[in-house]
Coordinates of C-alpha atoms and ligand atoms in Angstrom, one line a residue:
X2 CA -5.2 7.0 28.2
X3 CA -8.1 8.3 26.6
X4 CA -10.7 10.5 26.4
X5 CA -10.5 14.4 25.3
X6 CA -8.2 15.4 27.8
X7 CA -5.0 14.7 26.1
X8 CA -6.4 16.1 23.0
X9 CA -6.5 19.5 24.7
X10 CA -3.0 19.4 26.9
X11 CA -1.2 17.5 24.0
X12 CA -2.1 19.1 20.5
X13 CA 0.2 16.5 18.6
X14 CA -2.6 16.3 16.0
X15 CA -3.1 19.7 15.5
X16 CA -2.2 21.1 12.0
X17 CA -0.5 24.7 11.5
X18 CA -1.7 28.1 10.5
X19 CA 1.7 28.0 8.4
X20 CA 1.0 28.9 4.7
X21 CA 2.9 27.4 2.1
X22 CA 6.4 28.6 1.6
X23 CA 7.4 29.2 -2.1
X24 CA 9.4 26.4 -2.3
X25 CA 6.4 24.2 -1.6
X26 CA 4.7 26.5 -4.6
X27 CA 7.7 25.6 -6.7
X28 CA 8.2 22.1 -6.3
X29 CA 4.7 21.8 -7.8
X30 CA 6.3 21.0 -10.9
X31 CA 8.0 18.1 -9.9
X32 CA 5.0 15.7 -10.0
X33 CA 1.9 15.2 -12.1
X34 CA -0.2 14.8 -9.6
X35 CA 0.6 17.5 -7.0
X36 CA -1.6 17.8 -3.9
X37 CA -3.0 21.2 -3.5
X38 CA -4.2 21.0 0.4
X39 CA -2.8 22.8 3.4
X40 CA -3.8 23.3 6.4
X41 CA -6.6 25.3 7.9
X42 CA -5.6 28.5 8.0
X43 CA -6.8 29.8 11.5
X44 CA -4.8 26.9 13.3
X45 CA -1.7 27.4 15.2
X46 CA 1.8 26.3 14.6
X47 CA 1.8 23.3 17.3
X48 CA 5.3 23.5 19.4
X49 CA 6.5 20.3 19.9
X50 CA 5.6 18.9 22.9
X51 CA 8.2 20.1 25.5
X52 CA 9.1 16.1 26.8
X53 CA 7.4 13.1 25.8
X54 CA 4.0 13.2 25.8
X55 CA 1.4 10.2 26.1
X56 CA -0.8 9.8 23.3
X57 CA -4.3 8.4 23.5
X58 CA -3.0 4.8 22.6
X59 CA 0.2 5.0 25.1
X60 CA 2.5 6.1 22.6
X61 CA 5.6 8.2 23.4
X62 CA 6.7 11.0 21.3
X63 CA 10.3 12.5 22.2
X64 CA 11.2 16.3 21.8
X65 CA 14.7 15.4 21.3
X66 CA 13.5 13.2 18.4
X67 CA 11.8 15.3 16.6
X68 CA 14.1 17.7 16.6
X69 CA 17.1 16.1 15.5
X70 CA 15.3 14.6 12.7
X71 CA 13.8 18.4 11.5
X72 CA 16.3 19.8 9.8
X73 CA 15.0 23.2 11.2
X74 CA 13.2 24.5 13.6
X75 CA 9.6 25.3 12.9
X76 CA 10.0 29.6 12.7
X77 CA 12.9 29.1 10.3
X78 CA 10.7 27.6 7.8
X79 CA 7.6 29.5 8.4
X80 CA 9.5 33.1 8.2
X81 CA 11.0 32.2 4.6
X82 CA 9.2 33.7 1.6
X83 CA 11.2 32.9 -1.4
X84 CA 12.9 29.5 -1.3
X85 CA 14.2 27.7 -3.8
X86 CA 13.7 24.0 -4.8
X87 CA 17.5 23.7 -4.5
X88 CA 16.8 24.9 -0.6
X89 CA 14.4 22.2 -0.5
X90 CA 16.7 19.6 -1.9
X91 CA 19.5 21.2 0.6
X92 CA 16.8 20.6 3.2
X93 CA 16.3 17.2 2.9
X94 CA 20.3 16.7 2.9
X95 CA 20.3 18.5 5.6
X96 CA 17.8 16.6 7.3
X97 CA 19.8 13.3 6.5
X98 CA 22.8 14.7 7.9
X99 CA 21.2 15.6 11.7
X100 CA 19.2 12.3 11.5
X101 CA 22.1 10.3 10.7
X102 CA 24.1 12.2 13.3
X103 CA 21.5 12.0 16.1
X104 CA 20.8 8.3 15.1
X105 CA 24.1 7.0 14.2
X106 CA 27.0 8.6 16.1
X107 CA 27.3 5.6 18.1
X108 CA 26.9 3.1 16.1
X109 CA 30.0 0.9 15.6
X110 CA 31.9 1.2 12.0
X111 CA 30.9 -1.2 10.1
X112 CA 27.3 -0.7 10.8
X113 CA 28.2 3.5 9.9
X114 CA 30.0 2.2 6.9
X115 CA 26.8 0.2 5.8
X116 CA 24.3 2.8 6.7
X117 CA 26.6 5.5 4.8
X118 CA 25.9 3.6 1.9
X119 CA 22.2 3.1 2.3
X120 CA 22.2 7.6 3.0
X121 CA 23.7 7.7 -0.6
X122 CA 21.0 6.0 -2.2
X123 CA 19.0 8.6 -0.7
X124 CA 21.3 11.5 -1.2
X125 CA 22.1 10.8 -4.8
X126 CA 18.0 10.6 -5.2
X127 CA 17.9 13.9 -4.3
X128 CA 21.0 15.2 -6.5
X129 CA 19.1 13.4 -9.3
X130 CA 16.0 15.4 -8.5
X131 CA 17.8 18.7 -8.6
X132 CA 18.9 17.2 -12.2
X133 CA 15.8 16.5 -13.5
X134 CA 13.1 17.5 -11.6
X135 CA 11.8 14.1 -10.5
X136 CA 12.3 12.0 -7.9
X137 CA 12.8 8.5 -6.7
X138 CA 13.7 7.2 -10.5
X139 CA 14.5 3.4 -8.8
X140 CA 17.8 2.1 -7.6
X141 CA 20.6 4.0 -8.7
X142 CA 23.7 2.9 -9.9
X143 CA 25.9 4.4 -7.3
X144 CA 24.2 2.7 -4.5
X145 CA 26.5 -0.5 -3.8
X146 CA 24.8 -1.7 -0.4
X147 CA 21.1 -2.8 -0.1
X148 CA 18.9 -1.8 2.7
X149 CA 18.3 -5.5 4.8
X150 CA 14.6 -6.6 4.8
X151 CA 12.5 -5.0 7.7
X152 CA 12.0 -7.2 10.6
X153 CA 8.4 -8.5 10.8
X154 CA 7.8 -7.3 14.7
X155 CA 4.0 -6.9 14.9
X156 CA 4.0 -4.1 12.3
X157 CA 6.5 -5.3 9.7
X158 CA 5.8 -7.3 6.8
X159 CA 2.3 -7.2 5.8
X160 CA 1.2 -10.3 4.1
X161 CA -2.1 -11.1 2.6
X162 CA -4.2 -14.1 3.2
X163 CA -3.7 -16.9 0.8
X164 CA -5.8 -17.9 -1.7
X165 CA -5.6 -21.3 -4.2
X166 CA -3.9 -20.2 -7.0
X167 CA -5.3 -22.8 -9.3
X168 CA -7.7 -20.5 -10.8
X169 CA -5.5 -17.8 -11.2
X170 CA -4.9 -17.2 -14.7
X171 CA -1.4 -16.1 -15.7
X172 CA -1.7 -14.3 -19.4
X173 CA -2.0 -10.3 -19.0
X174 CA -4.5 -10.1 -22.0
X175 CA -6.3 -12.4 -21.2
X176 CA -6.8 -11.4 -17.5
X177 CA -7.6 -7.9 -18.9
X178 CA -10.5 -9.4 -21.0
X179 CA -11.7 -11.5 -17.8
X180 CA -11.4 -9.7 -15.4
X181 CA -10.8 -5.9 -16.3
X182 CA -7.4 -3.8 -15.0
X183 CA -8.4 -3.8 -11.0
X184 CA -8.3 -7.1 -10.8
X185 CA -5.2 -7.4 -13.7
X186 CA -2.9 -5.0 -11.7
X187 CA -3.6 -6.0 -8.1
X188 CA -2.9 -9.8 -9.5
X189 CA 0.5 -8.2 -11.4
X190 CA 1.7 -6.4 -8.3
X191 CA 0.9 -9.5 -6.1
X192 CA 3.4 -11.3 -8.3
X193 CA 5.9 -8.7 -7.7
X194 CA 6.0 -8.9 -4.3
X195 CA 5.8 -12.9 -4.4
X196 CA 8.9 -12.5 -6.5
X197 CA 10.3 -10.1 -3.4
X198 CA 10.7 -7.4 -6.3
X199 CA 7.8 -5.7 -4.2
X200 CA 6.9 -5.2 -0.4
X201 CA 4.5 -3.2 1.7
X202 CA 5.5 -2.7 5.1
X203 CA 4.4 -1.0 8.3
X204 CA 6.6 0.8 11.0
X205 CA 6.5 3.3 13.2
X206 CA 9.2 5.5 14.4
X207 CA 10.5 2.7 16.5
X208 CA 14.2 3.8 16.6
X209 CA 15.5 1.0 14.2
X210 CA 17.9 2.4 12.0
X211 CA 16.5 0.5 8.4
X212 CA 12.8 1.6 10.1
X213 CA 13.8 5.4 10.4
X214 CA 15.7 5.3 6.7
X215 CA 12.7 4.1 5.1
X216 CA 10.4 6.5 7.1
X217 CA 12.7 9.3 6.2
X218 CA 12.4 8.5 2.6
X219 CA 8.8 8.4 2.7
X220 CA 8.4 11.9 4.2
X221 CA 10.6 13.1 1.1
X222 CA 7.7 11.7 -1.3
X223 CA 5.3 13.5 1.0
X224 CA 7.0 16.7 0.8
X225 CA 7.2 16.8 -2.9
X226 CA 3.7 15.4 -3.5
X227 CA 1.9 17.2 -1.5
X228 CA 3.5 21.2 -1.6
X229 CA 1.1 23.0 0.0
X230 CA 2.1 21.1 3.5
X231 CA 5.0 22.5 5.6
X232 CA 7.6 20.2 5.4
X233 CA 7.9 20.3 9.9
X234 CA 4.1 19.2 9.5
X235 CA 5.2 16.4 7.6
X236 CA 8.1 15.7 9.7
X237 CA 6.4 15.4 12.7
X238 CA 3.7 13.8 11.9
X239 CA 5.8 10.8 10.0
X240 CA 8.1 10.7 13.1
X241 CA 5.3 11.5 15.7
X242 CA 5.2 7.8 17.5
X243 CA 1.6 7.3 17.6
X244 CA 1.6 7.3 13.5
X245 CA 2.5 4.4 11.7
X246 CA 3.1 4.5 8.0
X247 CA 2.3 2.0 5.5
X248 CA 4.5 2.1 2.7
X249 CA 5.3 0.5 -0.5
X250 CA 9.2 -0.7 -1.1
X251 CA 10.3 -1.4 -4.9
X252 CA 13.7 -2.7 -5.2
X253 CA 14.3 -1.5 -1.7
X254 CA 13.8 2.3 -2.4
X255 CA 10.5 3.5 -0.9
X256 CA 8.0 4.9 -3.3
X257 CA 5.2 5.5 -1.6
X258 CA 3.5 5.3 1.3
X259 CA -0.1 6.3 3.9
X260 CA 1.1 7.7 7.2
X261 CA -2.2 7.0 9.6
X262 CA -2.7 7.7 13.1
X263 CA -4.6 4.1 14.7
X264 CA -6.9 5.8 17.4
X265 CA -7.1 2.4 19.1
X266 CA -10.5 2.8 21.4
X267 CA -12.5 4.3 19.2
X268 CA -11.8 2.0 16.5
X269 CA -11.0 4.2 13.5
X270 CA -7.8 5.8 11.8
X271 CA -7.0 9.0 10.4
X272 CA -5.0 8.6 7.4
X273 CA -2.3 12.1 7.6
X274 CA -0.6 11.4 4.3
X275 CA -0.7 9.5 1.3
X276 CA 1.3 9.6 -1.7
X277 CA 3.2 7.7 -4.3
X278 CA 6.0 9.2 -6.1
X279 CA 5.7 10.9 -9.4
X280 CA 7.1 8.3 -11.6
X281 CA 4.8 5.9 -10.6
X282 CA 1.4 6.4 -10.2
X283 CA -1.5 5.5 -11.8
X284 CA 0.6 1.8 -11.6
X285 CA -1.6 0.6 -9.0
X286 CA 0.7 0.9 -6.0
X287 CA -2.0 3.2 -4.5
X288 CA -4.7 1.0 -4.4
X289 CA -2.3 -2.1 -3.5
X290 CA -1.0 0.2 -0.6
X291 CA -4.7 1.3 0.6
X292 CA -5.7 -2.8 0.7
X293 CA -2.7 -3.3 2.7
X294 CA -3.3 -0.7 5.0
X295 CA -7.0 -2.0 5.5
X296 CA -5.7 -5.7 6.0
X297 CA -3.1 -4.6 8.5
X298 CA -5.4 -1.8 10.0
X299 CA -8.1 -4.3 11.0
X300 CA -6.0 -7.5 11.6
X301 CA -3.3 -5.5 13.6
X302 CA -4.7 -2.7 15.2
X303 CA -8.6 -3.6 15.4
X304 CA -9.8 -0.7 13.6
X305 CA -13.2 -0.8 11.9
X306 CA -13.1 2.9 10.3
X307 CA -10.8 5.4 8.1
X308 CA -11.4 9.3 8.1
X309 CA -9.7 11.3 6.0
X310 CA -9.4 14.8 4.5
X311 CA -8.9 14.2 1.0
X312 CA -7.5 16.8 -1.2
X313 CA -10.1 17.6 -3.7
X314 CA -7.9 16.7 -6.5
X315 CA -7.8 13.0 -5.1
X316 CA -11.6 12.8 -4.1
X317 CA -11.8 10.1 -7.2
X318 CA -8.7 8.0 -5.8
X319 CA -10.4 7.7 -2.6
X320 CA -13.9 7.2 -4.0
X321 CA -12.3 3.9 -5.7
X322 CA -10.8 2.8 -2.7
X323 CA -14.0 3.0 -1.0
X324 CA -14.6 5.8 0.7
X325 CA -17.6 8.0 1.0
X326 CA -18.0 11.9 1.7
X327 CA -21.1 10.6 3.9
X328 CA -20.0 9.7 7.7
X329 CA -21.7 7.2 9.6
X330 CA -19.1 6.8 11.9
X331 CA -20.5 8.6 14.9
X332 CA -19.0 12.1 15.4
X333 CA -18.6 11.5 19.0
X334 CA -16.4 9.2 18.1
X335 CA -14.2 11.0 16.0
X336 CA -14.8 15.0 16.5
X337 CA -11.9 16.7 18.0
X338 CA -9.5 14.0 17.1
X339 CA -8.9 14.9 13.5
X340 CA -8.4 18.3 12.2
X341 CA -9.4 20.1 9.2
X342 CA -7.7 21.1 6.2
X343 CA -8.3 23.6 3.7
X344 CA -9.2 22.4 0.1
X345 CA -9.8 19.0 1.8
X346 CA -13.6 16.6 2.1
X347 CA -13.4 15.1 4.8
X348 CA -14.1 11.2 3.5
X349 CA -14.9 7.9 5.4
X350 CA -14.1 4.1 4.8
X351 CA -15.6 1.6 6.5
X352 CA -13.0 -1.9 6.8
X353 CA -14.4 -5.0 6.1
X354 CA -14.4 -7.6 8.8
X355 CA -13.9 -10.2 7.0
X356 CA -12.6 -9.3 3.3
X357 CA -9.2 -10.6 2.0
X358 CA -8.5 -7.1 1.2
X359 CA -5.0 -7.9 -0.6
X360 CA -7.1 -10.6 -2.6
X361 CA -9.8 -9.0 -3.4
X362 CA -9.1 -9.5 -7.0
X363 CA -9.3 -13.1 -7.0
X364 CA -12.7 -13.0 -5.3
X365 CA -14.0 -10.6 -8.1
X366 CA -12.5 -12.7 -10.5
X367 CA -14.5 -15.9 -9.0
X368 CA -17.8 -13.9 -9.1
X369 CA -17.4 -13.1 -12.8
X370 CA -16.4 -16.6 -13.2
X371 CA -20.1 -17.4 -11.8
X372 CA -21.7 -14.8 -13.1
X373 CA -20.7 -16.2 -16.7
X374 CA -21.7 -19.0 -15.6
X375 CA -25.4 -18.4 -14.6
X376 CA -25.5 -16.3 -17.7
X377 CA -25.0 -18.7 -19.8
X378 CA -27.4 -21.3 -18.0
X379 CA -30.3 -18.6 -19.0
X380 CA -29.4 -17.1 -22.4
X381 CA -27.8 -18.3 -25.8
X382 CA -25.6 -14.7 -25.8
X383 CA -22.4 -16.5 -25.6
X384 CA -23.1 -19.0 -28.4
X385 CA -21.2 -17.9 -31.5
X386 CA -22.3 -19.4 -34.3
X387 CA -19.6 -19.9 -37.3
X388 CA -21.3 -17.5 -39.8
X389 CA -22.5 -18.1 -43.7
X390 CA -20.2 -17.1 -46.3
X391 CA -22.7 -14.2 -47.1
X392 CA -20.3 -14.3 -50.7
X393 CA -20.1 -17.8 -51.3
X394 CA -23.8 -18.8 -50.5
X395 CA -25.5 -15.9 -52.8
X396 CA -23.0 -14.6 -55.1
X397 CA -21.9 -18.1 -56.7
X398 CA -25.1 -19.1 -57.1
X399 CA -26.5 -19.1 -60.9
X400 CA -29.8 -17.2 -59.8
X401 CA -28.2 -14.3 -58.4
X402 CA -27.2 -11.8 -61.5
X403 CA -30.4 -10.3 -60.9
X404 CA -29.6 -9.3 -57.2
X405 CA -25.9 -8.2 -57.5
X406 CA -26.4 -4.3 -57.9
X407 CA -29.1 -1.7 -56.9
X408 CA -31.6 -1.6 -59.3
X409 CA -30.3 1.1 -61.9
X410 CA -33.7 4.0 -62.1
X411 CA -32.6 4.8 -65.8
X412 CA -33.3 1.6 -66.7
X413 CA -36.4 0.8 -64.7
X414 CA -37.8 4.7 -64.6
X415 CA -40.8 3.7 -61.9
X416 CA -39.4 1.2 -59.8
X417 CA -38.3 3.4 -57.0
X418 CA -42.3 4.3 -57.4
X419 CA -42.9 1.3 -56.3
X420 CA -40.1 -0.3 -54.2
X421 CA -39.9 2.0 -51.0
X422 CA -37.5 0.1 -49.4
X423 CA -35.0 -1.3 -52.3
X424 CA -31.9 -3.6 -51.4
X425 CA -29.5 -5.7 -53.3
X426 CA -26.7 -7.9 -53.1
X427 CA -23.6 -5.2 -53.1
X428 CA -25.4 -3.2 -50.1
X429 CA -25.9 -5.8 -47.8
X430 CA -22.2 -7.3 -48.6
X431 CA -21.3 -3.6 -47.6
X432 CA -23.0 -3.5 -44.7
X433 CA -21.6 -7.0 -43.5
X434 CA -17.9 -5.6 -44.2
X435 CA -18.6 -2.9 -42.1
X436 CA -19.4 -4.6 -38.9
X437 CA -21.5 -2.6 -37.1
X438 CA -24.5 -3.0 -39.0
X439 CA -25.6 -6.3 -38.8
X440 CA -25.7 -6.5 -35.0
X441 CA -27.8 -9.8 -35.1
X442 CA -28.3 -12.6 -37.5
X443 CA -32.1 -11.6 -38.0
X444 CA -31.3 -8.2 -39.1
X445 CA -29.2 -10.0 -42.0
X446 CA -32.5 -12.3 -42.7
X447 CA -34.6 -9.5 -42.7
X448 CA -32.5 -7.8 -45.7
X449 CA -32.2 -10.7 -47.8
X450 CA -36.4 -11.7 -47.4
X451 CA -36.9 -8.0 -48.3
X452 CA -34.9 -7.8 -51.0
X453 CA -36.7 -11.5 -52.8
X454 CA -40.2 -10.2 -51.5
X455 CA -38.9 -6.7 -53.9
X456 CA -38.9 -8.8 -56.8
X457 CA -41.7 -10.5 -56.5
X458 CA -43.7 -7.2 -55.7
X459 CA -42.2 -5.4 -59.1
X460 CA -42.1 -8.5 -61.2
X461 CA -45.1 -11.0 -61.9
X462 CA -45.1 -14.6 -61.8
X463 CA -43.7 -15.6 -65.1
X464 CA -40.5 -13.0 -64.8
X465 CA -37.7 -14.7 -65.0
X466 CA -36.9 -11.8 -62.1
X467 CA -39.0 -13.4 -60.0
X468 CA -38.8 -17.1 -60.3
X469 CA -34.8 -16.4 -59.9
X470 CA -35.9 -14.5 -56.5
X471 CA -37.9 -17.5 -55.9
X472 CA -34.8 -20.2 -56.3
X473 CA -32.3 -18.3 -54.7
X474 CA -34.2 -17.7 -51.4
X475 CA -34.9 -21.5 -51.2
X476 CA -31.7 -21.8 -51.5
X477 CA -31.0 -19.5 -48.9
X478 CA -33.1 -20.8 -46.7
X479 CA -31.6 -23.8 -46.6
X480 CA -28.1 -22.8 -45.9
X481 CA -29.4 -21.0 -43.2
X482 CA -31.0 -23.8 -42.0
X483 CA -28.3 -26.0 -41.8
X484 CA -25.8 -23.9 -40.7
X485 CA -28.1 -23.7 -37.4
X486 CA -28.0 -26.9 -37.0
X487 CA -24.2 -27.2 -37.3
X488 CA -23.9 -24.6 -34.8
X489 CA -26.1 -26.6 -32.7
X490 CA -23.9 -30.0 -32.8
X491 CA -20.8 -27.3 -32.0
X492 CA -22.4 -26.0 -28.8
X493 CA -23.3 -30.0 -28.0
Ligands
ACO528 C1 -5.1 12.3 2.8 C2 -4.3 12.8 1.6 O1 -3.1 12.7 1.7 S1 -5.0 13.3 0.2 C3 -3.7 13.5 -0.9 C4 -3.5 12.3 -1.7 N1 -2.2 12.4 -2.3 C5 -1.9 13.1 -3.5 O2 -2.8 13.7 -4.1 C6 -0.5 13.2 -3.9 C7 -0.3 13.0 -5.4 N2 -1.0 11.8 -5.8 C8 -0.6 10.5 -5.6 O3 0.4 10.4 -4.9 C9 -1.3 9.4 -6.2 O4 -1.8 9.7 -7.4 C10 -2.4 8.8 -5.3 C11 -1.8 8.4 -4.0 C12 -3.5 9.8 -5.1 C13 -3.0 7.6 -6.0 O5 -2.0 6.6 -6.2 P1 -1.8 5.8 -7.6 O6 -0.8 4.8 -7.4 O7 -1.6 6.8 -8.7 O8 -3.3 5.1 -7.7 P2 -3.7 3.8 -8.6 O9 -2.7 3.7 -9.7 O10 -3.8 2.7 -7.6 O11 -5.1 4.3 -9.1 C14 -6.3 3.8 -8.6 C15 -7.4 4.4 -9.4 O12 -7.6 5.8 -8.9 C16 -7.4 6.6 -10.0 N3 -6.7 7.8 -9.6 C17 -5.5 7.9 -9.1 N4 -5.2 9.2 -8.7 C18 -6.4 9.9 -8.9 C19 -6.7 11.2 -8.6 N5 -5.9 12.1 -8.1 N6 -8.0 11.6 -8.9 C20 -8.9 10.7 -9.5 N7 -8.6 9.4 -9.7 C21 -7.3 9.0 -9.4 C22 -6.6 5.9 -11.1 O13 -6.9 6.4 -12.4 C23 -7.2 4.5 -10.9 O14 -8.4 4.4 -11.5 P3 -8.9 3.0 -12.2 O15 -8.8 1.9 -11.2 O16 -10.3 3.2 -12.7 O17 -7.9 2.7 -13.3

C-alpha cells in the first residue's frame, strides 16, 4: 500500500502530546549523555490501532501485541506526576513479566526454563540499576544461560563486505599514528566482532522469542537514554512491525541500538531512536552501529536516504556520521511521513550506493597510504636527516672558547653598540634543547653564520677573535656538508 492515505487512517507514526513524566526527569541522571527531546507538544496521544493495521510497506502491527508487551496502558502513564526511578525500574519488570506471559505461556518447559534464565539477565540488569544508577554494566554473574545467536533470516546478521586484510596493520599505536581513531576504532570493533565478542544485528518484531528479548532490551536503553520520551512511545514504536532496529550485541547483552522505520517506495528511512548505553559511549559502537545500519539499509531494504530529528545535544554525532541539516531529499517524498519533535533538527543522510560502509576504514586507510605516497614523490618533508652533534661539532673544537658564552657588556662596554643582533654558543645549544625553536635546519645555519659574521664585524682581521670565527665556521661548514651527503646515501 502506499500513498498518504494510510498515513491519515493509520497514525502509527504519529508522536504524543504526552509531556515527560518525572520519572523520565529523574532518570536523567543515569547517563552522561541524556537525550533531552520529546515530542511535539500539540500532537495527540496516538491509540493503538484498534486491529492490525497495514502499513505503507505491508507490515502488520497487532493490538494485542502491543499491549501485552506495554506494561501499561497509555493514560496510566501520562496521568502520573511524580514517579520514581524505582517505578520506572518496576516498570520495566513489569513489562518483562506481561511480555514473557503473553509470549511464553505456551511454550514447552524446557524452552521456559531456558528463557527464565535469559529474563534474569535482564531482570538482575535492572536490580543493578536501582543499585547504582547505571545500566547494562555487561554480563552478569548470575546469568547461567546464554541467549542463542539470532538466526540470519533476511534481517539477521549483518555482515560487512570483505576486504584483503594484508594491509591491515595490527599494532593500536601505530594505527592511531596512520590512520587517526576513526579508522583505529572501527578496525578494533571489527576485530571484536570477528572474534564473535561483538555483533550487530537487525530484527523486527517478528514474534521470535531471542528476537523480542533483545528488542525488549533495547527499548530499556531507549528509555533511560532518552527521558524526555514516554516510555509507551518507545514501546510502540520498537514493537510497531514496520520498524526494524539495528542493534549492537556485546557478550550477548544488547547495548545499543537505531530503531528505523524503512519507508520502502520512497526510498528513505526515518531513524525513531538511537542510543547506546551509558557505560559505553564515546567507544565507537555508535558510529559502528550507524555504518551497519547504512550497509543493511541499502543492501537490504533499497533505501537511498535517512531523515531524522536529532536531539540538539547529538547534532555533532550525527554531523560525523554524515548527515546534514540541509534536505535535498524532495519533501514530497518525505512530508507527512515523519513527525516532528521538540528540541529536535531535523537532519538528512544520503547512503552511498556503493561504499563498504562497515569498511570504510580500510579504504581511508588506503588513501592515506597514497596520499603519503604522492607526497613524498613531490617534496623531501619526510626525509629526516640524522642531525649534527650541535655539542660535539662546535664545542670540542679548539677555536670555539671565544663563542661559548654571550659576550659579557662589562667587559666589552660598546659591543652591544655595535652588535644588534648578538648570539653565542650557549643560546643556540638552548634553543636546540628546547625543541621548538629550531623548526628547520636553515634556521640553525642562519644562527651560527650570524654569530661568526658578529666577530668579524666587532673584531678586525688580525684578532685572534676573528681568525678563530674564521676556522671554526670552515669547520662548520664542512660538517654540514658531509652530513648532507650522508643523509643523501641514507635516503638512497
Ligand atoms: C534520533 C535520535 O534518537 S537523536 C538522540 C540520540 N541519542 C542520544 O542522544 C542518547 C544518548 N547518547 C548516546 O546514546 C550516544 O552518545 C550516541 C548514540 C549519540 C553516540 O554513540 P557513541 O557510541 O557515543 O558514539 P561514538 O563513540 O561512535 O562517537 C562518534 C563520534 O561522535 C562524537 N559524539 C558522540 N556523541 C556525541 C554527541 N552527543 N554530541 C557530539 N558529538 C558526539 C564522539 O566524540 C565521536 O567523535 P570522534 O569520532 O571525533 O572521536
Amino acid at each position: 500500500m502506499d500513498g498518504h492515505s494510510t498515513h491519515s487512517t493509520a497514525p502509527i507514526r504519529s508522536r504524543s502530546s504526552q509531556s515527560p513524566s518525572p520519572s523520565h526527569s529523574a532518570s536523567a541522571s543515569v547517563g552522561s549523555s541524556i537525550h533531552k527531546r520529546k515530542l511535539a507538544s500539540d500532537d495527540q496521544v496516538p491509540p493503538f490501532p484498534l486491529s492490525y493495521s497495514e502499513t505503507r510497506d505491508g507490515a502488520h502491527t497487532s493490538n494485542d501485541d502491543l499491549e501485552s508487551i506495554s506494561a501499561r496502558g497509555v493514560d496510566s502513564d501520562s496521568d502520573e506526576e511524580s514517579e520514581e526511578v524505582v517505578d520506572e525500574e518496576e516498570e520495566d519488570n513489569e513489562s518483562m513479566r506481561v511480555f514473557t506471559t503473553a509470549r511464553l505461556e505456551n511454550n514447552v518447559n524446557l524452552r521456559n526454563k531456558k528463557l527464565k534464565t535469559e529474563n534474569s539477565t535482564i531482570k538482575n540488569e535492572s536490580s543493578n540499576l536501582l543499585e547504582t544508577g547505571k545500566e547494562n554494566r555487561g554480563p552478569i554473574s548470575t546469568t547461567t544461560g546464554s541467549i542463542p545467536a539470532p538466526v540470519n533470516n533476511g534481517g539477521g546478521s549483518i555482515s560487512g563486505i570483505v576486504v584483503k586484510e594484508d594491509t591491515v596493520k595490527s599494532i593500536f599505536t601505530e594505527n592511531l599514528q596512520t590512520s587517526g581513531a576513526y579508522s583505529t576504532r572501527e578496525e578494533s570493533l571489527k576485530k571484536e566482532e570477528e572474534a564473535g565478542r561483538l555483533k550487530f544485528v537487525c530484527y523486527a518484531n517478528d514474534g521470535i522469542d531471542e528476537h523480542m528479548i533483545w528488542l525488549i532490551g533495547l527499548k530499556n536503553i531507549f528509555a533511560r537514554q532518552l527521558p524526555n520520551m514516554p516510555k509507551e512511545y518507545i514501546v510502540r514504536l520498537v514493537m510497531d512491525r514496520s520498524h526494524k532496529s539495528v542493534m549492537v550485541i556485546r557478550h550477548n547483552q544488547v547495548v545499543g541500538g537505531i530503531t528505523y522505520r524503512p519507508y520502502i517506495s520512497q526510498k528513505f528511512g526515518e531513524i525513531a531512536f538511537l542510543a547506546i548505553t551509558a557505560d559505553e559511549q564515546v567507544k565507537g559502537y555508535g558510529t559502528r552501529l550507524m555504518n551497519h545500519l547504512k550497509q543493511h539499509a541499502r543492501d537490504v531494504d533499497g533505501l537511498t536516504h535517512f531523515l531524522t530529528y536529532a536531539d540538539n545535544n547529538a547534532v555533532g554525532y550525527f554531523n560525523k556520521q554524515g548527515f546534514t541539516k540541509e534536505i535535498n531529499l524532495d519533501k514530497a517524498i518525505w512530508q507527512g511521513y515523519i513527525k516532528d519533535y521538540d528540541g529536535g533538527i531535523l537532519m538528512e543522510c544520503k547512503i552511498d550506493p556503493k561504499l563498504p560502509y562497515t569498511d570504510l576504514w580500510t579504504m581511508i586507510r588506503r588513501q592515506r597510504q597514497a596520499i603519503d605516497e604522492k607526497i613524498r614523490e613531490l617534496s623531501n618533508c619526510h626525509i629526516v636527516y640524522p642531525g649534527i652533534d650541535f655539542q660535539k661539532t662546535m664545542h670540542d673544537h679548539p677555536d670555539s672558547w671565544p663563542f661559548k658564552e654571550p659576550v659579557d657588556g662589562r667587559d666589552v662596554p660598546d659591543y652591544y653598540d655595535i652588535i644588534k643582533d648578538p648570539m653565542d654558543m650557549r643560546t643556540m645549544s638552548k634553543r636546540l634543547e628546547s625543541e621548538q625553536y629550531y623548526v628547520t635546519f636553515e634556521m640553525f645555519v642562519a644562527d651560527v653564520k650570524r654569530m661568526f659574521a658578529n666577530a668579524r664585524t666587532y673584531n678586525s682581521p688580525d684578532t685572534i677573535y676573528y681568525k678563530c670565527a674564521t676556522r671554526l665556521e670552515n669547520f662548520f661548514s664542512l660538517k654540514v656538508q658531509t652530513g648532507i651527503q650522508a643523509s643523501g646515501k641514507v635516503q638512497q
